[in-house]
C-alpha positions as a printed Julia matrix, in Angstrom:
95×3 Matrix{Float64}:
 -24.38  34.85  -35.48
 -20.52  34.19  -36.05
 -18.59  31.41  -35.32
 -15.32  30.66  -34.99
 -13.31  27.73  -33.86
 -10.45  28.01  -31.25
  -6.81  26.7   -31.8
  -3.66  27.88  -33.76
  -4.25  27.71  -37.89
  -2.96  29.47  -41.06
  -4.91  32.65  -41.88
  -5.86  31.23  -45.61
  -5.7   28.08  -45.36
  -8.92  27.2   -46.15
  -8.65  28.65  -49.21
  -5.62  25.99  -50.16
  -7.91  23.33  -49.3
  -8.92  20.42  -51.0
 -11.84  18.57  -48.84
 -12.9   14.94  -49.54
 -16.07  14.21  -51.57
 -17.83  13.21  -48.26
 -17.33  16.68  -46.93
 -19.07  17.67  -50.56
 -21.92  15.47  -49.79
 -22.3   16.8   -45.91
 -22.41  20.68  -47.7
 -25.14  19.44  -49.55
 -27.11  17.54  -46.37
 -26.77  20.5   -43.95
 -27.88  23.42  -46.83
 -31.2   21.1   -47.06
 -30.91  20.65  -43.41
 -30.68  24.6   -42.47
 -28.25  23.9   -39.31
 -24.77  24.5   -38.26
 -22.68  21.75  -38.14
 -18.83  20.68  -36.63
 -18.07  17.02  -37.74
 -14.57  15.71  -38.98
 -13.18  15.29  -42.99
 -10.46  13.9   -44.82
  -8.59  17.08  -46.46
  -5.79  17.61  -48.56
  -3.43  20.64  -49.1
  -1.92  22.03  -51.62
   1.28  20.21  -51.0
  -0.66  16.82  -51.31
  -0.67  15.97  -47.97
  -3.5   14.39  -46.16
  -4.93  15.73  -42.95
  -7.53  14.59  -40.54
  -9.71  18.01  -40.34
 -12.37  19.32  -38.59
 -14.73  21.74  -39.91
 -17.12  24.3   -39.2
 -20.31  24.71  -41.62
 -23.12  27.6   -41.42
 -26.86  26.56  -42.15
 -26.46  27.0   -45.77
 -23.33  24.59  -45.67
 -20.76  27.54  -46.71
 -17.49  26.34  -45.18
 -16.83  29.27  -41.48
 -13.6   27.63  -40.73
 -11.15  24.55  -40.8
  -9.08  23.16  -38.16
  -6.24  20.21  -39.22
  -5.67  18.04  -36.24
  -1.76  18.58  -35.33
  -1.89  15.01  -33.07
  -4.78  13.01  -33.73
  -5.13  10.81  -30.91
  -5.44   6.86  -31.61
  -8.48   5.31  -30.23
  -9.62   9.3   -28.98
  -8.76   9.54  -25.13
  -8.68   6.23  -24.07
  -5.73   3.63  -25.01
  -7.03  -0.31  -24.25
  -3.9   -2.19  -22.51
  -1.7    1.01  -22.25
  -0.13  -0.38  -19.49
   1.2   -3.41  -21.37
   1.97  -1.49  -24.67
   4.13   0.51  -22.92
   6.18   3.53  -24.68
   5.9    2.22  -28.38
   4.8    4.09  -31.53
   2.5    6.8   -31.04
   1.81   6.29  -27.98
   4.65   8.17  -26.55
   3.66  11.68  -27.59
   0.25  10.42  -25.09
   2.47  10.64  -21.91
């Protein structure tokens, strides 16, 4: 089976990559586990910037693909009192 995740990304990337240790410790679960998993990391580039990340691991935790959130949403698709905030902060790249 291959996978693949959709959306724009650097061809190589992955490779310039430096995931979090919790990502380390989910490689570990899901190779015990034998199962394919999607779940969100903390990554950081080469560059030393930090990214909010999803990933894509096989059944034997060997990283298929990576996937850094360009607009991470605040509180996912819902925003409580968005009415009342108005057009402050992040909230304006929502509209």
């Amino acid at each position: 089976e291959e996978y693949k995740m959709q959306g724009e990304k650097e061809e190589g990337k992955e490779e310039n990559v430096e995931l979090s240790s919790s990502y380390r410790w989910v490689k570990e679960l899901i190779s015990e586990i034998r199962t394919n998993l999607l779940t969100g990391v903390h990554s950081e580039d080469k560059d030393g910037n930090f990214h909010n990340s999803v990933i894509l691991l096989d059944k034997k935790g060997r990283l298929i693909d990576i996937y850094n959130k360009i607009h991470p949403v605040p509180f996912g698709e819902f925003v409580p009192a968005r009415k009342f905030l108005g057009n402050i902060g992040p909230l304006r790249i929502l509209k």
